[in-house]
Short mmCIF file of C-alpha atoms in Angstrom, two decimals:
data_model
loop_
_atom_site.label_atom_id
_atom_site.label_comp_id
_atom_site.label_asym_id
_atom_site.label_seq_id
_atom_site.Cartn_x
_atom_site.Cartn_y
_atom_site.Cartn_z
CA UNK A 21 -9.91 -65.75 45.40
CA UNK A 22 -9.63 -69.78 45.68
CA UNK A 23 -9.67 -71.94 42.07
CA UNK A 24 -13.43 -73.44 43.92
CA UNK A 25 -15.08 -70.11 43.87
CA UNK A 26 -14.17 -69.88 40.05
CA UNK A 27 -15.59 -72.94 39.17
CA UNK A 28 -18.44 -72.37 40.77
CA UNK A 29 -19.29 -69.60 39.44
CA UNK A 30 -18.78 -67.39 42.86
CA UNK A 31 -16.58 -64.72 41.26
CA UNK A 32 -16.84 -61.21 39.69
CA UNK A 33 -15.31 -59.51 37.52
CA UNK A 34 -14.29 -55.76 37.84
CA UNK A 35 -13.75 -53.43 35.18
CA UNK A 36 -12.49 -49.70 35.34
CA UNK A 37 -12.66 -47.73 31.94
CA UNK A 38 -10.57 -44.54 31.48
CA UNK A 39 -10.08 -41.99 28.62
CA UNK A 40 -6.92 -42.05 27.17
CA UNK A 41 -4.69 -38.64 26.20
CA UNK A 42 -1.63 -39.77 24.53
CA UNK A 43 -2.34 -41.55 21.38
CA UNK A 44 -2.06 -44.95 20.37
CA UNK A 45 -0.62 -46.89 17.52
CA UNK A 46 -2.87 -50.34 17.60
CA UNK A 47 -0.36 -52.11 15.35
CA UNK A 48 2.55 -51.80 17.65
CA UNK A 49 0.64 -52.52 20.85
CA UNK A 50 -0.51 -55.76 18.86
CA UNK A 51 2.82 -56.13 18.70
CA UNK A 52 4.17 -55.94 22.02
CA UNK A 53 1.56 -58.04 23.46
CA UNK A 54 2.18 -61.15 21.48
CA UNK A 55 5.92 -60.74 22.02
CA UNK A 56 4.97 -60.61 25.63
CA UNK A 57 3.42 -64.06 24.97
CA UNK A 58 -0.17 -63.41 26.22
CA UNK A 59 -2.85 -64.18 24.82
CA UNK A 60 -3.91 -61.21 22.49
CA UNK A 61 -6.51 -60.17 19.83
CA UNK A 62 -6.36 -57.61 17.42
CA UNK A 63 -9.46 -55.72 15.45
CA UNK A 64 -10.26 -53.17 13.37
CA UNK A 65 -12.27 -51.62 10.66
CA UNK A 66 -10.19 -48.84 9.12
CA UNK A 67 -13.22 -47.51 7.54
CA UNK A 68 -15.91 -46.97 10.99
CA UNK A 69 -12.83 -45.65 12.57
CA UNK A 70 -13.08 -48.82 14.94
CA UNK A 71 -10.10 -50.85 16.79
CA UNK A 72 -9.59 -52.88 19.44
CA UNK A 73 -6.26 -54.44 20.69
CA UNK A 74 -6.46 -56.86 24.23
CA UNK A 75 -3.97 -58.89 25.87
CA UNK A 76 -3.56 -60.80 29.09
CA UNK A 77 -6.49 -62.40 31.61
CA UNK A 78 -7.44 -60.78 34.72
CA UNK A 79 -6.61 -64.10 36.47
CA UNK A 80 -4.69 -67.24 35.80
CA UNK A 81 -7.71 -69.16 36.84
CA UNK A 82 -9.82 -67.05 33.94
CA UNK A 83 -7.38 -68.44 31.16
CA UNK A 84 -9.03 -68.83 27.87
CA UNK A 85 -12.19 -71.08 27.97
CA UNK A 86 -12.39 -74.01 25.42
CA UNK A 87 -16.15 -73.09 23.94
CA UNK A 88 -17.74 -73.84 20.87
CA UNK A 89 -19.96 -71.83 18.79
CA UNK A 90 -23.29 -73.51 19.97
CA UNK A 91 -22.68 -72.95 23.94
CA UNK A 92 -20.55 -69.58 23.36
CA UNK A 93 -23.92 -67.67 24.36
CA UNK A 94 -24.41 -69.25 27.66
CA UNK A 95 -20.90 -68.18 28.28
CA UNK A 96 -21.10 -64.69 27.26
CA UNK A 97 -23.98 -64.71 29.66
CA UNK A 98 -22.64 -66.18 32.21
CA UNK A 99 -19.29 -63.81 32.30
CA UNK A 100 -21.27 -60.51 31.80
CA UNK A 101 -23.79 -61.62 35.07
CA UNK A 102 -20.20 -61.68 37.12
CA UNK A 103 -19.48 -57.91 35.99
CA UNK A 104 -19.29 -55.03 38.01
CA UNK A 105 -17.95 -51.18 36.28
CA UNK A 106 -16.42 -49.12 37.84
CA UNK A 107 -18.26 -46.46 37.95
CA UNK A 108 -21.69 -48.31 37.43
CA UNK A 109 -23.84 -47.93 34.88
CA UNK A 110 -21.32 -45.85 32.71
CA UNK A 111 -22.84 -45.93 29.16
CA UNK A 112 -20.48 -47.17 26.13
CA UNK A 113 -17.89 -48.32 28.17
CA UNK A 114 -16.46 -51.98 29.60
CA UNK A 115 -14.88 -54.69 28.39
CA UNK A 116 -15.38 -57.30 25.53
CA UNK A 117 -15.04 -60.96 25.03
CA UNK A 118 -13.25 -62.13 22.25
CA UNK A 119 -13.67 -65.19 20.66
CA UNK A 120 -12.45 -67.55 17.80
CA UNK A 121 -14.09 -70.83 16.87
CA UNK A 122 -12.42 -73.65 14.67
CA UNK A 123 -14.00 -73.95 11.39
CA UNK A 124 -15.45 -77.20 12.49
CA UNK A 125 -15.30 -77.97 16.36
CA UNK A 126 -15.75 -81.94 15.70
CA UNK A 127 -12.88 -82.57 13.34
CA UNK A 128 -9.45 -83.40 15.05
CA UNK A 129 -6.38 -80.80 14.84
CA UNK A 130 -3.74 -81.59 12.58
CA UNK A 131 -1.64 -79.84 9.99
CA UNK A 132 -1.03 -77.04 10.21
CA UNK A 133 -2.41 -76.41 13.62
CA UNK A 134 -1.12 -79.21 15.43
CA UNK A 135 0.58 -78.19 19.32
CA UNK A 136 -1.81 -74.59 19.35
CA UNK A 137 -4.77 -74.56 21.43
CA UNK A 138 -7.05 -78.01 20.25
CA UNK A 139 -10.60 -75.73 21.07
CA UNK A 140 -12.15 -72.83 19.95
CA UNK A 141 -12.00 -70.13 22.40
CA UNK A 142 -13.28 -66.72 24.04
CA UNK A 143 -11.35 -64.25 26.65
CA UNK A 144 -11.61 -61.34 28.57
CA UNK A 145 -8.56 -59.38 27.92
CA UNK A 146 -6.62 -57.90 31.79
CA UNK A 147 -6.05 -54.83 29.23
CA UNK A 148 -7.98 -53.20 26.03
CA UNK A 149 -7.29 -50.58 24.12
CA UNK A 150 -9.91 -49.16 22.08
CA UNK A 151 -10.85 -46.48 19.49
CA UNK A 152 -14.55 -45.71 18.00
CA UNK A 153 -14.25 -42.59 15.93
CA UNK A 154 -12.56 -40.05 17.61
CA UNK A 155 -12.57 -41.33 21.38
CA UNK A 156 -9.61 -43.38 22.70
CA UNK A 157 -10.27 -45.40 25.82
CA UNK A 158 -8.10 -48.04 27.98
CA UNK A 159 -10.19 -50.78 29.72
CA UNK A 160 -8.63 -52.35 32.81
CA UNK A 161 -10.70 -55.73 33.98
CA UNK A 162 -9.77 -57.97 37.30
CA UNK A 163 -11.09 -60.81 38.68
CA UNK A 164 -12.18 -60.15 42.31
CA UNK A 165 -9.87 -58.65 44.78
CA UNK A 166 -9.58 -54.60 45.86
CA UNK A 167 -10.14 -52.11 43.02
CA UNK A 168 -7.36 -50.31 44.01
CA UNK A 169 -5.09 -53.22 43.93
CA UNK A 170 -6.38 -55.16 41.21
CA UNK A 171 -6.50 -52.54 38.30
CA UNK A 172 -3.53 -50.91 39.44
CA UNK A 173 -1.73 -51.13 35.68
CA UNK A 174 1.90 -49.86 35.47
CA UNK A 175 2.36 -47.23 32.53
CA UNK A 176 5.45 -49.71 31.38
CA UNK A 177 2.79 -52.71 30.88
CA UNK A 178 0.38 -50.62 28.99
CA UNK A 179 -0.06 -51.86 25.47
CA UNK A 180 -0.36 -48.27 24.29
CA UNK A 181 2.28 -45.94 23.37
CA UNK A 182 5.86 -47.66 23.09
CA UNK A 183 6.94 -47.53 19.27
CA UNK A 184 9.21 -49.55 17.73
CA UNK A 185 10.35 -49.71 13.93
CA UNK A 186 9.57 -52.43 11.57
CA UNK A 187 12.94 -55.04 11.20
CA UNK A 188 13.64 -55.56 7.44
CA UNK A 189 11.22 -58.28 5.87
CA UNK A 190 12.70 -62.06 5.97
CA UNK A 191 13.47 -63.52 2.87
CA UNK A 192 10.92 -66.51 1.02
CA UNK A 193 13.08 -69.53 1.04
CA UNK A 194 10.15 -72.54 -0.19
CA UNK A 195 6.74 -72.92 -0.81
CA UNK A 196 4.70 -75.79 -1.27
CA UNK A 197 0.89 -76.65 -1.42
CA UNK A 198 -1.68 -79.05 -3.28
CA UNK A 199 -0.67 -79.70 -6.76
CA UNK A 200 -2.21 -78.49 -9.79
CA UNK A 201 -3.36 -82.23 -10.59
CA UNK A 202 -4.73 -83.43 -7.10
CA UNK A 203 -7.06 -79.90 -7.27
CA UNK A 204 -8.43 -80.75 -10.70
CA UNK A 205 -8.80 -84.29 -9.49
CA UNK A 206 -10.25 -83.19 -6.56
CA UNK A 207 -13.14 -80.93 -8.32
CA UNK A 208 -14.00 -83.35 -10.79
CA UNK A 209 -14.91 -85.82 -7.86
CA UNK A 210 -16.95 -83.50 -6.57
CA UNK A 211 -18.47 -82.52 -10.03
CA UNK A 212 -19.15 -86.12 -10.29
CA UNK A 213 -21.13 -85.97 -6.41
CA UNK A 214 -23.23 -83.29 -8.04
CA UNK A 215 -24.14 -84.83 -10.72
CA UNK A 216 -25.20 -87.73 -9.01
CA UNK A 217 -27.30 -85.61 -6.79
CA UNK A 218 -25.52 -85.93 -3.46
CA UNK A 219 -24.26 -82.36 -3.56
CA UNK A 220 -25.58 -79.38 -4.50
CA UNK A 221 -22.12 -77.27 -3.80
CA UNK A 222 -18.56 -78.12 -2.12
CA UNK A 223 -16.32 -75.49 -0.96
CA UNK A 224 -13.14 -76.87 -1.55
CA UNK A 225 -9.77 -74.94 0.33
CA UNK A 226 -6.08 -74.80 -0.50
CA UNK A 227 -3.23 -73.74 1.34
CA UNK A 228 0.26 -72.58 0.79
CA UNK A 229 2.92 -73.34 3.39
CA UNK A 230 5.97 -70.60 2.66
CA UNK A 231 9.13 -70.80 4.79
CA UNK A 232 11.38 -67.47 5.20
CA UNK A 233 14.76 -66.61 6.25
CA UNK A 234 13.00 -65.45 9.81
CA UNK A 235 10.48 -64.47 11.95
CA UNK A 236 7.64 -61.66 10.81
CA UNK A 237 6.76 -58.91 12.60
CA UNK A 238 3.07 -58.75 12.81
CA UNK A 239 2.25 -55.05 13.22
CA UNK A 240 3.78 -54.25 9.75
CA UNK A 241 1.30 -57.10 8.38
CA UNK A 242 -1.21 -55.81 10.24
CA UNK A 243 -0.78 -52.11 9.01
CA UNK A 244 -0.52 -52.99 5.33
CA UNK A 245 -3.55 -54.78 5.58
CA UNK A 246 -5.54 -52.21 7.00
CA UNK A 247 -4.17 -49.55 4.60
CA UNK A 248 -4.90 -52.07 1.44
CA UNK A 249 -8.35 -52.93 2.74
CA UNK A 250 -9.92 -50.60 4.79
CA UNK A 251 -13.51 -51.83 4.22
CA UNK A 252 -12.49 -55.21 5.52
CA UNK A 253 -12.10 -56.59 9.13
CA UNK A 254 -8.77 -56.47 10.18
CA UNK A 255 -8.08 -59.47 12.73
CA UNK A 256 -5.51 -61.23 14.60
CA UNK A 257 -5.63 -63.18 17.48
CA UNK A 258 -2.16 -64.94 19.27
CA UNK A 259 -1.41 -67.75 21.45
CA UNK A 260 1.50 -70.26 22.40
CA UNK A 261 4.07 -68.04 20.11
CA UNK A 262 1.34 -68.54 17.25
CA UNK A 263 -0.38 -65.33 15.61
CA UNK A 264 -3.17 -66.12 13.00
CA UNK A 265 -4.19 -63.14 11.36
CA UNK A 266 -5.98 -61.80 8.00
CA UNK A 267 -8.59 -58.73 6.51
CA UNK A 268 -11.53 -60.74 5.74
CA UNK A 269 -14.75 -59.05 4.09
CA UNK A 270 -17.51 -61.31 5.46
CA UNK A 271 -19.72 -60.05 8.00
CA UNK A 272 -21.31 -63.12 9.24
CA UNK A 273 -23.27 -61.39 11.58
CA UNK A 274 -23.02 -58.06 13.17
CA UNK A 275 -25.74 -56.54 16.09
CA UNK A 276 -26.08 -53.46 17.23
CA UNK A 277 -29.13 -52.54 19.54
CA UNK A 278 -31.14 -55.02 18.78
CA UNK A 279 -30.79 -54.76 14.97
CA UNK A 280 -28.46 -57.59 12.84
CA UNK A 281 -26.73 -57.52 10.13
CA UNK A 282 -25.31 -60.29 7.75
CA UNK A 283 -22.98 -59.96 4.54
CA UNK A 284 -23.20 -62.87 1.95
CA UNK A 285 -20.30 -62.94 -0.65
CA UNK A 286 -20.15 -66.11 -2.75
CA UNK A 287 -19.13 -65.81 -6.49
CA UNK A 288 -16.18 -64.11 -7.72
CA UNK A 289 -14.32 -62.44 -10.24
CA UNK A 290 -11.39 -60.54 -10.80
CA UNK A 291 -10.03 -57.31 -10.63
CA UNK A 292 -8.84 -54.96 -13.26
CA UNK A 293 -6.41 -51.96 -13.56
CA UNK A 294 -7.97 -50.83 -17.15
CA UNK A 295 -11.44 -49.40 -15.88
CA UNK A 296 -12.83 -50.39 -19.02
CA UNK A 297 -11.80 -54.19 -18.53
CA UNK A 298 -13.14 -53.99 -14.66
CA UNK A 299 -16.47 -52.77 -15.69
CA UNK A 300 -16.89 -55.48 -17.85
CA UNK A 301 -15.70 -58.42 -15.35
CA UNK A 302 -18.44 -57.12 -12.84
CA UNK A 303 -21.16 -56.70 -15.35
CA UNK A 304 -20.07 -60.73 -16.23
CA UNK A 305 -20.73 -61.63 -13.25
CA UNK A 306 -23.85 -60.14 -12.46
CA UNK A 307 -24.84 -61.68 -15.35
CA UNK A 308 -23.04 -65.42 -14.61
CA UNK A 309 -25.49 -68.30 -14.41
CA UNK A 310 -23.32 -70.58 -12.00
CA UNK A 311 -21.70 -67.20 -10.01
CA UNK A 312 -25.43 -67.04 -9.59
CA UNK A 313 -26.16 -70.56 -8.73
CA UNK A 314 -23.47 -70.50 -6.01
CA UNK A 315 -24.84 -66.98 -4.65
CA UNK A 316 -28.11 -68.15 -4.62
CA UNK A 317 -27.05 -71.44 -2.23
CA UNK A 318 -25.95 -69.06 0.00
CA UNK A 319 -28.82 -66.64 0.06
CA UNK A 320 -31.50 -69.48 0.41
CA UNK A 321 -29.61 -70.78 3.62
CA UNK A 322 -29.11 -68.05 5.49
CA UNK A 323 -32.52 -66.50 4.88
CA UNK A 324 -33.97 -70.29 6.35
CA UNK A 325 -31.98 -70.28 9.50
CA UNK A 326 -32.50 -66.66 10.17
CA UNK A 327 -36.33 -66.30 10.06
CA UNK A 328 -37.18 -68.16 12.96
CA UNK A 329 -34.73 -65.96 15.46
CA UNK A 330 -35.67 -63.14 14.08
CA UNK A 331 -38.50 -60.92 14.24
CA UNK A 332 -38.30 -59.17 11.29
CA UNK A 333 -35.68 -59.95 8.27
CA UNK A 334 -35.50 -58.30 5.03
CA UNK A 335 -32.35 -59.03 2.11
CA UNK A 336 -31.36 -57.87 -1.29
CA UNK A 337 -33.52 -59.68 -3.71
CA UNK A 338 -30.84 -59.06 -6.37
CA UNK A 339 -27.00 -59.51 -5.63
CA UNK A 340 -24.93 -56.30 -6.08
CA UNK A 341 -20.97 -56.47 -6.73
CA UNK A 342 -18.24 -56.22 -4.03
CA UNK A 343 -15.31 -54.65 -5.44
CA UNK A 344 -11.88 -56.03 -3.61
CA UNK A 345 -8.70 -54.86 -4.15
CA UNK A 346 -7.94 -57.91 -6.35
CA UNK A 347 -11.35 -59.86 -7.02
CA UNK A 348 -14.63 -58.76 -6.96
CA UNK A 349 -18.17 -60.79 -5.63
CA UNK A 350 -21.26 -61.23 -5.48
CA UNK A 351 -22.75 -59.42 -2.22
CA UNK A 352 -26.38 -60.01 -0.52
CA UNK A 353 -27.12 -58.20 2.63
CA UNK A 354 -29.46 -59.24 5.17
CA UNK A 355 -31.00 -56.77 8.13
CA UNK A 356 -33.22 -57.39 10.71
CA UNK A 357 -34.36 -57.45 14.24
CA UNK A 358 -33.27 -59.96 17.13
CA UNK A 359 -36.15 -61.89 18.25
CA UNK A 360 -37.00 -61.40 22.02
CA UNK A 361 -34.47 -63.24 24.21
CA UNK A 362 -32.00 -63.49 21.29
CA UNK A 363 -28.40 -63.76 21.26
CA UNK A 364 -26.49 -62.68 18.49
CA UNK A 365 -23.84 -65.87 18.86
CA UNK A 366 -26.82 -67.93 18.87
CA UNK A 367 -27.73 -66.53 15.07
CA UNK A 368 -23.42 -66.95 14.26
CA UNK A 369 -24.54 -70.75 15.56
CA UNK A 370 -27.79 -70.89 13.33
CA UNK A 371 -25.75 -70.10 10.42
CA UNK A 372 -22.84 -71.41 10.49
CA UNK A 373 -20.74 -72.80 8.58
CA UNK A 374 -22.71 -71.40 5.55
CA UNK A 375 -22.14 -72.94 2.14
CA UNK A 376 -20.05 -69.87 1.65
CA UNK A 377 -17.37 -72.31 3.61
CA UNK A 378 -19.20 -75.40 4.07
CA UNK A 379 -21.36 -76.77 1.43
CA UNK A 380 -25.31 -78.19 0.52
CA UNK A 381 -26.09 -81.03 2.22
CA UNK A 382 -23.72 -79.77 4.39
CA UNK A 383 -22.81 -83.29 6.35
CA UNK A 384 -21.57 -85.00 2.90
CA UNK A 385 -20.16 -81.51 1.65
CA UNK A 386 -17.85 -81.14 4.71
CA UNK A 387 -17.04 -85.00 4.05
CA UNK A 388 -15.73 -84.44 0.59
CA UNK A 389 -13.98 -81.56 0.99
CA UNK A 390 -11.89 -82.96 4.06
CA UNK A 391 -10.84 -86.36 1.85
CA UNK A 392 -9.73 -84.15 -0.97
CA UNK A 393 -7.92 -81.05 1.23
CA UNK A 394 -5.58 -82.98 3.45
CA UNK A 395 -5.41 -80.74 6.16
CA UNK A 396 -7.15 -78.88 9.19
CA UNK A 397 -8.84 -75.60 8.91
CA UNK A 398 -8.48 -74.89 12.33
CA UNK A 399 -9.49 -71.44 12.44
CA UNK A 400 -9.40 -70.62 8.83
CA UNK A 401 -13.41 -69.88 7.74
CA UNK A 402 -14.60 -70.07 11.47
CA UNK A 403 -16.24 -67.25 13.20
CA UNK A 404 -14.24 -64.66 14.55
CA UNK A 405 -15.12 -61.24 16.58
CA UNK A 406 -15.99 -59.80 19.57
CA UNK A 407 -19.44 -59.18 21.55
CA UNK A 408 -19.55 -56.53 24.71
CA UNK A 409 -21.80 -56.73 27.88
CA UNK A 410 -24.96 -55.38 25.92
CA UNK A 411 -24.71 -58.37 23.30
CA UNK A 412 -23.82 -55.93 20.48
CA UNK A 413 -20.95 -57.18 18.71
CA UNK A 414 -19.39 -58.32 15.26
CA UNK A 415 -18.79 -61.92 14.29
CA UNK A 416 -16.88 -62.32 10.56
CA UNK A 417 -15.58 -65.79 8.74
CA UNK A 418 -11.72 -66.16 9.38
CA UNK A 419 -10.76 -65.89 5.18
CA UNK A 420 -8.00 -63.67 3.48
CA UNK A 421 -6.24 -65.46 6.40
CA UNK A 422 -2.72 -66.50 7.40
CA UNK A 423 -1.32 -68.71 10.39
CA UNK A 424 2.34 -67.48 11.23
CA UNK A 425 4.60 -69.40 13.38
CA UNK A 426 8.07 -68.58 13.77
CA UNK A 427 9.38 -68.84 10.25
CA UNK A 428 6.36 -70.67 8.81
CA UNK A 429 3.86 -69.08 7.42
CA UNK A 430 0.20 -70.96 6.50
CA UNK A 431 -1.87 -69.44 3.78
CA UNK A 432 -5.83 -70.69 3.29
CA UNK A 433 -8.14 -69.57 0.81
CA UNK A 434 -11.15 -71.67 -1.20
CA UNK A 435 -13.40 -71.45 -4.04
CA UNK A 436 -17.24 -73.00 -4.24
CA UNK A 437 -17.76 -76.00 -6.67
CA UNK A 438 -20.93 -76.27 -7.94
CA UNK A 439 -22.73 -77.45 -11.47
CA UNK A 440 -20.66 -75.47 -13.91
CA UNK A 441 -17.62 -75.12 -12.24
CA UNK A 442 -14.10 -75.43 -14.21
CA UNK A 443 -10.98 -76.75 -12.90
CA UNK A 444 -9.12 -74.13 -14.32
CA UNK A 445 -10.94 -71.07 -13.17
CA UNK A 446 -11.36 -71.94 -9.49
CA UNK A 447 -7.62 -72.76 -9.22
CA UNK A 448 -6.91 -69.07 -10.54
CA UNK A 449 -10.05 -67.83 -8.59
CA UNK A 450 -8.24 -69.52 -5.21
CA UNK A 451 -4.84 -67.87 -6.43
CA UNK A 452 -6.35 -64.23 -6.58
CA UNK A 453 -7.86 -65.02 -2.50
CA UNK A 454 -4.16 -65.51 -1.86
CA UNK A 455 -3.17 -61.86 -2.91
CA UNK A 456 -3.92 -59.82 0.09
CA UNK A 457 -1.64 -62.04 2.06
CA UNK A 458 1.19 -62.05 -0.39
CA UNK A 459 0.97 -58.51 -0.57
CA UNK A 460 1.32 -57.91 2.95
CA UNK A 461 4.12 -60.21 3.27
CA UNK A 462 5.53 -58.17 0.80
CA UNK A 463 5.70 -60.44 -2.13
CA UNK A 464 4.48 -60.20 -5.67
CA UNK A 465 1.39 -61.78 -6.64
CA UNK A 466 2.48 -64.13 -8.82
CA UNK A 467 5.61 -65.25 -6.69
CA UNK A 468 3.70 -68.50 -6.15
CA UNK A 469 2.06 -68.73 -9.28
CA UNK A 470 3.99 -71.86 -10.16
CA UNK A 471 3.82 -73.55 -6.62
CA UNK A 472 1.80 -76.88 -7.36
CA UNK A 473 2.00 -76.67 -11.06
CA UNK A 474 4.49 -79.31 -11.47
#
């Protein structure tokens, strides 16, 4: 196969899916794959019994594609049109594409992302491993070339059964982030935008930059993740020696024959041991006026861009709580149909960024929040998931999230400012979105309770 025929167009790709005996520990194959240094995604929802771990392309002319979110459909489209199984027509079986978009495709990399991959991007792993349920599979996908010879896969390469144990944790040496002051400065400015008129709600992001003693090992992230939060998404995705990686619990848009799915969370509160205490905190913020406000944002714009590529949409009319492991939201769920011709990354383009992430306007939202956070998202809050040759697929926002590189490791997490919003409160509201990350690095929640309090 010649680098012309690829860019033409005039390829194929083969894929061969077999059953797999010998079970499989998708943490550890994670693992091994990002050591290996290829590119490599990891997914999984603990509580459908679903993962999916994928590494390598079937050429080195089929490396990852720059895309972004609005022409990601055309190139699912165009990769499935190039695929032949083996055997054909095999139901529930064949590969996926991955994908990961930045959080805003025109804003420049920078800190912390600078030197990792500058576009958004989707794949088609070489080789997947995959569970649904009870069934184990290994997917095998080349580009071209003689079955035989091209999904030929060595039992030492597979991704599936080597084990390794878990080196002790590295020790937290620093950790910096935005101070105390330059967050309360930065809400009031955007209190003072609202007020005005120009905005109806900001998102507004922090991160923590924490420096250890040495490298993490992924898989034990990974696995305490999924074990902590098994109705979340567990994803990671690695490149260049990087490995960003979190358990996020918004859906942004899931489809599955034909019928969608989206989850909206926006207002928060937290958590409590003392059942009692809990109770309370949820019934608060049922009852909230700006939780409600905020929730509301969100409902009105999804519901707008929805309903014309749909053909039939239905949502919650009241919000219902999302209980967390440490915080607790608001939660409307929308279902519907696809609209004829539809494409479920075309609805994740519709959408997106919601004013879960973004903000209302949305230009002059995104404007203010960038002066006042100092640093690139990247892929923190951008769509993440996988879609397979049918179109069915999940898509979820990359929060709860972490970028880990080498010794560094990135923390993200945001609140949404909007009339009523207190300084105070959204700084500890941020602080609690930081937990499931601490905790599966191991560390206490309140080990950076004092970083940018000085």
């Amino acid at each position: 196969m010649n680098r012309e025929s690829v860019k033409n167009g005039r390829w194929h790709l083969i894929s061969r899916t077999e059953s797999l005996d010998s079970e499989s520990d998708p943490f550890e194959a994670f693992e091994k794959a990002r050591l290996r240094g290829e590119p490599s995604f990891f997914w999984m929802h603990p509580s459908d019994g679903l993962w999916m771990v994928g590494e390598g392309v079937p050429r080195k002319e089929l490396q990852p594609r720059p895309c972004i979110i609005s022409t990601a459909a055309e190139t699912h489209r165009h990769w499935m049109q190039n695929l032949r199984l083996d055997p054909a027509g095999r139901p529930g079986v064949g590969p996926v594409l991955f994908g990961a978009f930045r959080f805003r495709s025109d804003h420049p990399v920078g800190i912390p992302w600078t030197g990792l991959t500058p576009d958004p991007f989707i794949f088609c792993p070489l080789q997947m491993i995959k569970m649904n349920g009870a069934v184990s599979r290994i997917v095998t996908t080349a580009a071209d070339g003689p079955l035989a010879e091209d999904l030929n896969v060595k039992d030492s390469d597979s991704p599936s059964t080597r084990s390794f144990s878990e080196p002790p944790a590295p020790r937290l040496i620093e950790a910096e982030g935005m101070s105390y002051g330059g967050w309360v400065e930065g809400v009031q400015r955007i209190l003072g935008e609202v007020g005005k008129g120009r905005v109806e709600k900001t998102t507004l992001a922090r991160y923590l930059h924490l420096r250890f003693s040495g490298s993490w090992n992924c898989a034990g992230i990974l696995r305490r993740l999924s074990a902590s939060y098994p109705d979340c998404r567990i994803f990671a995705i690695a490149e260049k020696g990087a490995c960003f990686l979190g358990a996020t619990p918004e859906l942004l848009m899931e489809q599955k024959g034909g019928r969608i799915q989206s989850v909206c969370l926006a207002g928060s509160a937290p958590r409590s041991t003392d059942a009692g205490t809990d109770t309370e905190a949820g019934r608060a913020l049922l009852g909230d006026r700006k939780e409600r406000r905020e929730h509301e944002i969100v409902v009105r714009w999804i519901a707008e861009r929805l309903k014309g590529k749909t053909s039939s949409l239905s949502w919650d009319r009241e919000p219902r709580l999302r209980r967390l492991r440490a915080v607790q939201h608001l939660q409307t769920v929308f279902e519907g149909a696809v609209a004829p011709g539809g494409h479920l990354l075309d609805l994740v383009s519709a959408i997106h960024p919601t004013p879960a992430v973004g903000g209302v306007p949305l230009n002059r939202a995104l404007e203010l929040s960038g002066d006042i956070e100092m640093f690139d998202r990247g892929l923190y809050a951008g769509p993440i998931g996988w879609i397979d040759g049918r179109g069915d697929g999940e898509v979820a926002l990359g929060i709860r999230s972490a970028l880990i590189r080498g010794e560094d490791v990135h923390l993200f997490a945001g609140a949404g400012i909007v009339k009523g919003s207190d300084p105070e409160r959204e700084w500890r509201e941020v602080s609690l979105k930081f937990a499931p990350l601490l905790g599966a690095l191991q560390l206490p929640p309140d080990t950076v309770s004092g970083v940018g309090m000085e």
